[in-house]
Amino acid sequence: MPQRKSKCKACGQLIFIGSSPDNRQRRLMTEAQAEAAQRQWSAHYRPAPGHLQRLGQQAMKGDKNALLELMRHLDNPQELRPWAMLLANLQLQDLRRKGLRSAQLSAGRVGPRLCPACQALDGQIISTQASALAVVPADCTCSRPGMLTPQGWIKYPDGREGIDR
């Protein structure tokens, strides 16, 4: 197997290494075969017709796992925004149900990828009665809206930490 771009000595074409969903064994192939295999893999992992609609219906009923799976399949920020707001509402409801009055917004490790509007909210303490607009601002330009999550554990500016019940 070639370690880097190599040309076939017989025909002069570039040699590619790949597999397809029906034959997972890696093999040598031409560029056209490699592109066809890539299309097969894309079609193999694309959600089945109607699957996203079922996930959307389950998410509207409050199923957080269905909502997260649906969001994983969406790429367009405009399509993702309403689902991110629904997720924020579900997270705030969970915190209210646990008896918390306040939550702190946190981006975790994705903090550097936040848009300026979301960076201003990172670390802010909000009420659990707040709407999803407090978590996903209207002027959010992030590539994936909803990267801020409300956390029950609060780190106050004066150095104290804890939960607000």
PDB file of C-alpha atoms in Angstrom:
ATOM      1  CA  MET A   1       0.000   0.000   0.000  1.00  0.00           C
ATOM      2  CA  PRO A   2       1.399   3.405  -0.913  1.00  0.00           C
ATOM      3  CA  GLN A   3       2.155   5.734   2.000  1.00  0.00           C
ATOM      4  CA  ARG A   4       1.666   8.972   0.048  1.00  0.00           C
ATOM      5  CA  LYS A   5       0.385  10.064  -3.350  1.00  0.00           C
ATOM      6  CA  SER A   6       1.715   7.544  -5.821  1.00  0.00           C
ATOM      7  CA  LYS A   7       1.118   6.911  -9.478  1.00  0.00           C
ATOM      8  CA  CYS A   8       0.427   3.537 -10.982  1.00  0.00           C
ATOM      9  CA  LYS A   9       3.442   2.410 -13.005  1.00  0.00           C
ATOM     10  CA  ALA A  10       1.210   0.664 -15.564  1.00  0.00           C
ATOM     11  CA  CYS A  11      -1.357   3.412 -16.363  1.00  0.00           C
ATOM     12  CA  GLY A  12       0.119   6.578 -14.769  1.00  0.00           C
ATOM     13  CA  GLN A  13      -3.030   7.431 -12.750  1.00  0.00           C
ATOM     14  CA  LEU A  14      -2.957   8.369  -9.061  1.00  0.00           C
ATOM     15  CA  ILE A  15      -3.498   5.473  -6.663  1.00  0.00           C
ATOM     16  CA  PHE A  16      -6.119   5.860  -3.911  1.00  0.00           C
ATOM     17  CA  ILE A  17      -6.866   3.611  -0.956  1.00  0.00           C
ATOM     18  CA  GLY A  18     -10.432   3.176   0.193  1.00  0.00           C
ATOM     19  CA  SER A  19     -13.411   0.991   0.911  1.00  0.00           C
ATOM     20  CA  SER A  20     -17.147   1.048   0.316  1.00  0.00           C
ATOM     21  CA  PRO A  21     -20.107   0.186   2.569  1.00  0.00           C
ATOM     22  CA  ASP A  22     -20.707  -3.119   0.772  1.00  0.00           C
ATOM     23  CA  ASN A  23     -16.998  -4.137   0.883  1.00  0.00           C
ATOM     24  CA  ARG A  24     -15.257  -2.643   3.904  1.00  0.00           C
ATOM     25  CA  GLN A  25     -11.861  -4.107   3.077  1.00  0.00           C
ATOM     26  CA  ARG A  26      -9.408  -1.386   2.070  1.00  0.00           C
ATOM     27  CA  ARG A  27      -8.166  -1.692  -1.492  1.00  0.00           C
ATOM     28  CA  LEU A  28      -6.350   0.238  -4.184  1.00  0.00           C
ATOM     29  CA  MET A  29      -8.577   2.218  -6.546  1.00  0.00           C
ATOM     30  CA  THR A  30      -8.532   4.954  -9.169  1.00  0.00           C
ATOM     31  CA  GLU A  31      -9.672   8.508  -8.493  1.00  0.00           C
ATOM     32  CA  ALA A  32     -13.091   7.869 -10.076  1.00  0.00           C
ATOM     33  CA  GLN A  33     -13.567   4.743  -7.955  1.00  0.00           C
ATOM     34  CA  ALA A  34     -12.535   6.661  -4.825  1.00  0.00           C
ATOM     35  CA  GLU A  35     -15.087   9.418  -5.547  1.00  0.00           C
ATOM     36  CA  ALA A  36     -17.804   6.803  -6.136  1.00  0.00           C
ATOM     37  CA  ALA A  37     -16.897   5.086  -2.848  1.00  0.00           C
ATOM     38  CA  GLN A  38     -17.071   8.447  -1.031  1.00  0.00           C
ATOM     39  CA  ARG A  39     -20.575   9.053  -2.458  1.00  0.00           C
ATOM     40  CA  GLN A  40     -21.613   5.572  -1.296  1.00  0.00           C
ATOM     41  CA  TRP A  41     -20.362   6.281   2.228  1.00  0.00           C
ATOM     42  CA  SER A  42     -22.200   9.624   2.283  1.00  0.00           C
ATOM     43  CA  ALA A  43     -25.441   7.950   1.204  1.00  0.00           C
ATOM     44  CA  HIS A  44     -24.864   5.137   3.733  1.00  0.00           C
ATOM     45  CA  TYR A  45     -24.675   7.546   6.690  1.00  0.00           C
ATOM     46  CA  ARG A  46     -27.421   9.925   5.532  1.00  0.00           C
ATOM     47  CA  PRO A  47     -30.533   9.636   7.716  1.00  0.00           C
ATOM     48  CA  ALA A  48     -33.398   7.586   6.301  1.00  0.00           C
ATOM     49  CA  PRO A  49     -36.316   9.510   4.748  1.00  0.00           C
ATOM     50  CA  GLY A  50     -38.732  10.635   7.434  1.00  0.00           C
ATOM     51  CA  HIS A  51     -36.240   9.987  10.255  1.00  0.00           C
ATOM     52  CA  LEU A  52     -35.568  13.692  10.838  1.00  0.00           C
ATOM     53  CA  GLN A  53     -39.318  14.411  10.899  1.00  0.00           C
ATOM     54  CA  ARG A  54     -39.842  11.712  13.538  1.00  0.00           C
ATOM     55  CA  LEU A  55     -36.970  13.149  15.570  1.00  0.00           C
ATOM     56  CA  GLY A  56     -38.515  16.620  15.281  1.00  0.00           C
ATOM     57  CA  GLN A  57     -41.867  15.350  16.543  1.00  0.00           C
ATOM     58  CA  GLN A  58     -40.224  13.582  19.484  1.00  0.00           C
ATOM     59  CA  ALA A  59     -38.152  16.689  20.254  1.00  0.00           C
ATOM     60  CA  MET A  60     -41.276  18.863  20.318  1.00  0.00           C
ATOM     61  CA  LYS A  61     -42.682  16.496  22.962  1.00  0.00           C
ATOM     62  CA  GLY A  62     -39.620  17.172  25.144  1.00  0.00           C
ATOM     63  CA  ASP A  63     -37.359  14.222  24.263  1.00  0.00           C
ATOM     64  CA  LYS A  64     -33.892  15.698  24.783  1.00  0.00           C
ATOM     65  CA  ASN A  65     -32.059  12.736  23.194  1.00  0.00           C
ATOM     66  CA  ALA A  66     -34.115  13.017  19.995  1.00  0.00           C
ATOM     67  CA  LEU A  67     -33.455  16.761  19.958  1.00  0.00           C
ATOM     68  CA  LEU A  68     -29.698  16.278  20.287  1.00  0.00           C
ATOM     69  CA  GLU A  69     -29.677  13.674  17.496  1.00  0.00           C
ATOM     70  CA  LEU A  70     -31.712  15.982  15.256  1.00  0.00           C
ATOM     71  CA  MET A  71     -29.311  18.865  15.902  1.00  0.00           C
ATOM     72  CA  ARG A  72     -26.375  16.606  15.042  1.00  0.00           C
ATOM     73  CA  HIS A  73     -27.791  16.085  11.536  1.00  0.00           C
ATOM     74  CA  LEU A  74     -28.425  19.786  10.802  1.00  0.00           C
ATOM     75  CA  ASP A  75     -25.701  21.979   9.291  1.00  0.00           C
ATOM     76  CA  ASN A  76     -27.503  25.217   8.437  1.00  0.00           C
ATOM     77  CA  PRO A  77     -27.409  27.725  11.357  1.00  0.00           C
ATOM     78  CA  GLN A  78     -30.858  29.076  10.410  1.00  0.00           C
ATOM     79  CA  GLU A  79     -32.362  25.575  10.657  1.00  0.00           C
ATOM     80  CA  LEU A  80     -30.461  24.883  13.869  1.00  0.00           C
ATOM     81  CA  ARG A  81     -31.452  28.042  15.769  1.00  0.00           C
ATOM     82  CA  PRO A  82     -35.063  27.092  16.752  1.00  0.00           C
ATOM     83  CA  TRP A  83     -33.904  23.661  17.930  1.00  0.00           C
ATOM     84  CA  ALA A  84     -31.081  25.252  19.959  1.00  0.00           C
ATOM     85  CA  MET A  85     -33.670  27.498  21.612  1.00  0.00           C
ATOM     86  CA  LEU A  86     -35.854  24.475  22.414  1.00  0.00           C
ATOM     87  CA  LEU A  87     -32.824  22.731  23.947  1.00  0.00           C
ATOM     88  CA  ALA A  88     -32.075  25.812  26.065  1.00  0.00           C
ATOM     89  CA  ASN A  89     -35.693  25.850  27.298  1.00  0.00           C
ATOM     90  CA  LEU A  90     -35.485  22.144  28.204  1.00  0.00           C
ATOM     91  CA  GLN A  91     -32.210  22.707  30.073  1.00  0.00           C
ATOM     92  CA  LEU A  92     -33.673  25.648  32.012  1.00  0.00           C
ATOM     93  CA  GLN A  93     -36.778  23.560  32.841  1.00  0.00           C
ATOM     94  CA  ASP A  94     -34.552  20.764  34.172  1.00  0.00           C
ATOM     95  CA  LEU A  95     -32.726  23.214  36.427  1.00  0.00           C
ATOM     96  CA  ARG A  96     -36.067  24.676  37.659  1.00  0.00           C
ATOM     97  CA  ARG A  97     -37.367  21.157  38.329  1.00  0.00           C
ATOM     98  CA  LYS A  98     -34.276  20.510  40.475  1.00  0.00           C
ATOM     99  CA  GLY A  99     -35.156  23.585  42.546  1.00  0.00           C
ATOM    100  CA  LEU A 100     -32.456  25.951  41.274  1.00  0.00           C
ATOM    101  CA  ARG A 101     -33.193  29.670  40.940  1.00  0.00           C
ATOM    102  CA  SER A 102     -30.073  30.731  39.015  1.00  0.00           C
ATOM    103  CA  ALA A 103     -27.759  29.235  36.417  1.00  0.00           C
ATOM    104  CA  GLN A 104     -24.483  30.275  34.852  1.00  0.00           C
ATOM    105  CA  LEU A 105     -23.995  30.212  31.080  1.00  0.00           C
ATOM    106  CA  SER A 106     -20.911  28.288  30.031  1.00  0.00           C
ATOM    107  CA  ALA A 107     -19.362  27.498  26.664  1.00  0.00           C
ATOM    108  CA  GLY A 108     -16.730  25.140  28.038  1.00  0.00           C
ATOM    109  CA  ARG A 109     -14.023  24.263  25.529  1.00  0.00           C
ATOM    110  CA  VAL A 110     -15.850  25.853  22.573  1.00  0.00           C
ATOM    111  CA  GLY A 111     -15.487  29.339  24.090  1.00  0.00           C
ATOM    112  CA  PRO A 112     -12.975  30.589  21.492  1.00  0.00           C
ATOM    113  CA  ARG A 113     -15.401  29.670  18.656  1.00  0.00           C
ATOM    114  CA  LEU A 114     -18.256  31.819  19.999  1.00  0.00           C
ATOM    115  CA  CYS A 115     -19.516  34.869  18.123  1.00  0.00           C
ATOM    116  CA  PRO A 116     -19.139  38.276  19.864  1.00  0.00           C
ATOM    117  CA  ALA A 117     -22.779  38.234  21.045  1.00  0.00           C
ATOM    118  CA  CYS A 118     -22.357  34.842  22.726  1.00  0.00           C
ATOM    119  CA  GLN A 119     -18.899  35.697  24.109  1.00  0.00           C
ATOM    120  CA  ALA A 120     -20.525  38.574  25.994  1.00  0.00           C
ATOM    121  CA  LEU A 121     -22.923  36.079  27.634  1.00  0.00           C
ATOM    122  CA  ASP A 122     -20.298  33.456  28.535  1.00  0.00           C
ATOM    123  CA  GLY A 123     -20.061  33.257  32.334  1.00  0.00           C
ATOM    124  CA  GLN A 124     -23.171  35.387  32.909  1.00  0.00           C
ATOM    125  CA  ILE A 125     -25.555  34.345  35.697  1.00  0.00           C
ATOM    126  CA  ILE A 126     -29.230  34.185  34.653  1.00  0.00           C
ATOM    127  CA  SER A 127     -32.488  33.195  36.312  1.00  0.00           C
ATOM    128  CA  THR A 128     -33.857  29.753  35.519  1.00  0.00           C
ATOM    129  CA  GLN A 129     -37.137  31.575  34.755  1.00  0.00           C
ATOM    130  CA  ALA A 130     -35.415  33.327  31.813  1.00  0.00           C
ATOM    131  CA  SER A 131     -36.372  32.525  28.247  1.00  0.00           C
ATOM    132  CA  ALA A 132     -34.200  30.786  25.677  1.00  0.00           C
ATOM    133  CA  LEU A 133     -33.298  34.216  24.254  1.00  0.00           C
ATOM    134  CA  ALA A 134     -31.100  34.676  27.329  1.00  0.00           C
ATOM    135  CA  VAL A 135     -29.109  31.611  26.220  1.00  0.00           C
ATOM    136  CA  VAL A 136     -29.299  31.937  22.406  1.00  0.00           C
ATOM    137  CA  PRO A 137     -29.222  35.694  21.642  1.00  0.00           C
ATOM    138  CA  ALA A 138     -31.161  37.074  18.671  1.00  0.00           C
ATOM    139  CA  ASP A 139     -27.977  38.466  17.092  1.00  0.00           C
ATOM    140  CA  CYS A 140     -26.037  35.173  17.402  1.00  0.00           C
ATOM    141  CA  THR A 141     -23.835  34.546  14.352  1.00  0.00           C
ATOM    142  CA  CYS A 142     -22.181  31.330  15.578  1.00  0.00           C
ATOM    143  CA  SER A 143     -21.674  28.562  13.027  1.00  0.00           C
ATOM    144  CA  ARG A 144     -23.660  26.291  15.387  1.00  0.00           C
ATOM    145  CA  PRO A 145     -26.078  28.275  17.580  1.00  0.00           C
ATOM    146  CA  GLY A 146     -26.667  26.966  21.077  1.00  0.00           C
ATOM    147  CA  MET A 147     -23.068  26.432  22.189  1.00  0.00           C
ATOM    148  CA  LEU A 148     -23.797  28.146  25.522  1.00  0.00           C
ATOM    149  CA  THR A 149     -25.373  25.874  28.116  1.00  0.00           C
ATOM    150  CA  PRO A 150     -26.893  26.836  31.475  1.00  0.00           C
ATOM    151  CA  GLN A 151     -25.037  25.172  34.360  1.00  0.00           C
ATOM    152  CA  GLY A 152     -26.399  24.779  37.879  1.00  0.00           C
ATOM    153  CA  TRP A 153     -22.979  25.171  39.517  1.00  0.00           C
ATOM    154  CA  ILE A 154     -22.174  28.889  39.690  1.00  0.00           C
ATOM    155  CA  LYS A 155     -18.756  30.517  40.029  1.00  0.00           C
ATOM    156  CA  TYR A 156     -19.431  33.998  41.415  1.00  0.00           C
ATOM    157  CA  PRO A 157     -17.137  36.951  40.571  1.00  0.00           C
ATOM    158  CA  ASP A 158     -16.058  37.243  44.226  1.00  0.00           C
ATOM    159  CA  GLY A 159     -14.635  33.691  44.121  1.00  0.00           C
ATOM    160  CA  ARG A 160     -17.508  31.845  45.810  1.00  0.00           C
ATOM    161  CA  GLU A 161     -18.922  28.740  44.165  1.00  0.00           C
ATOM    162  CA  GLY A 162     -22.148  26.843  44.660  1.00  0.00           C
ATOM    163  CA  ILE A 163     -25.768  26.434  43.660  1.00  0.00           C
ATOM    164  CA  ASP A 164     -28.592  28.932  44.169  1.00  0.00           C
ATOM    165  CA  ARG A 165     -31.676  27.208  45.596  1.00  0.00           C
TER     166      ARG A 165
END
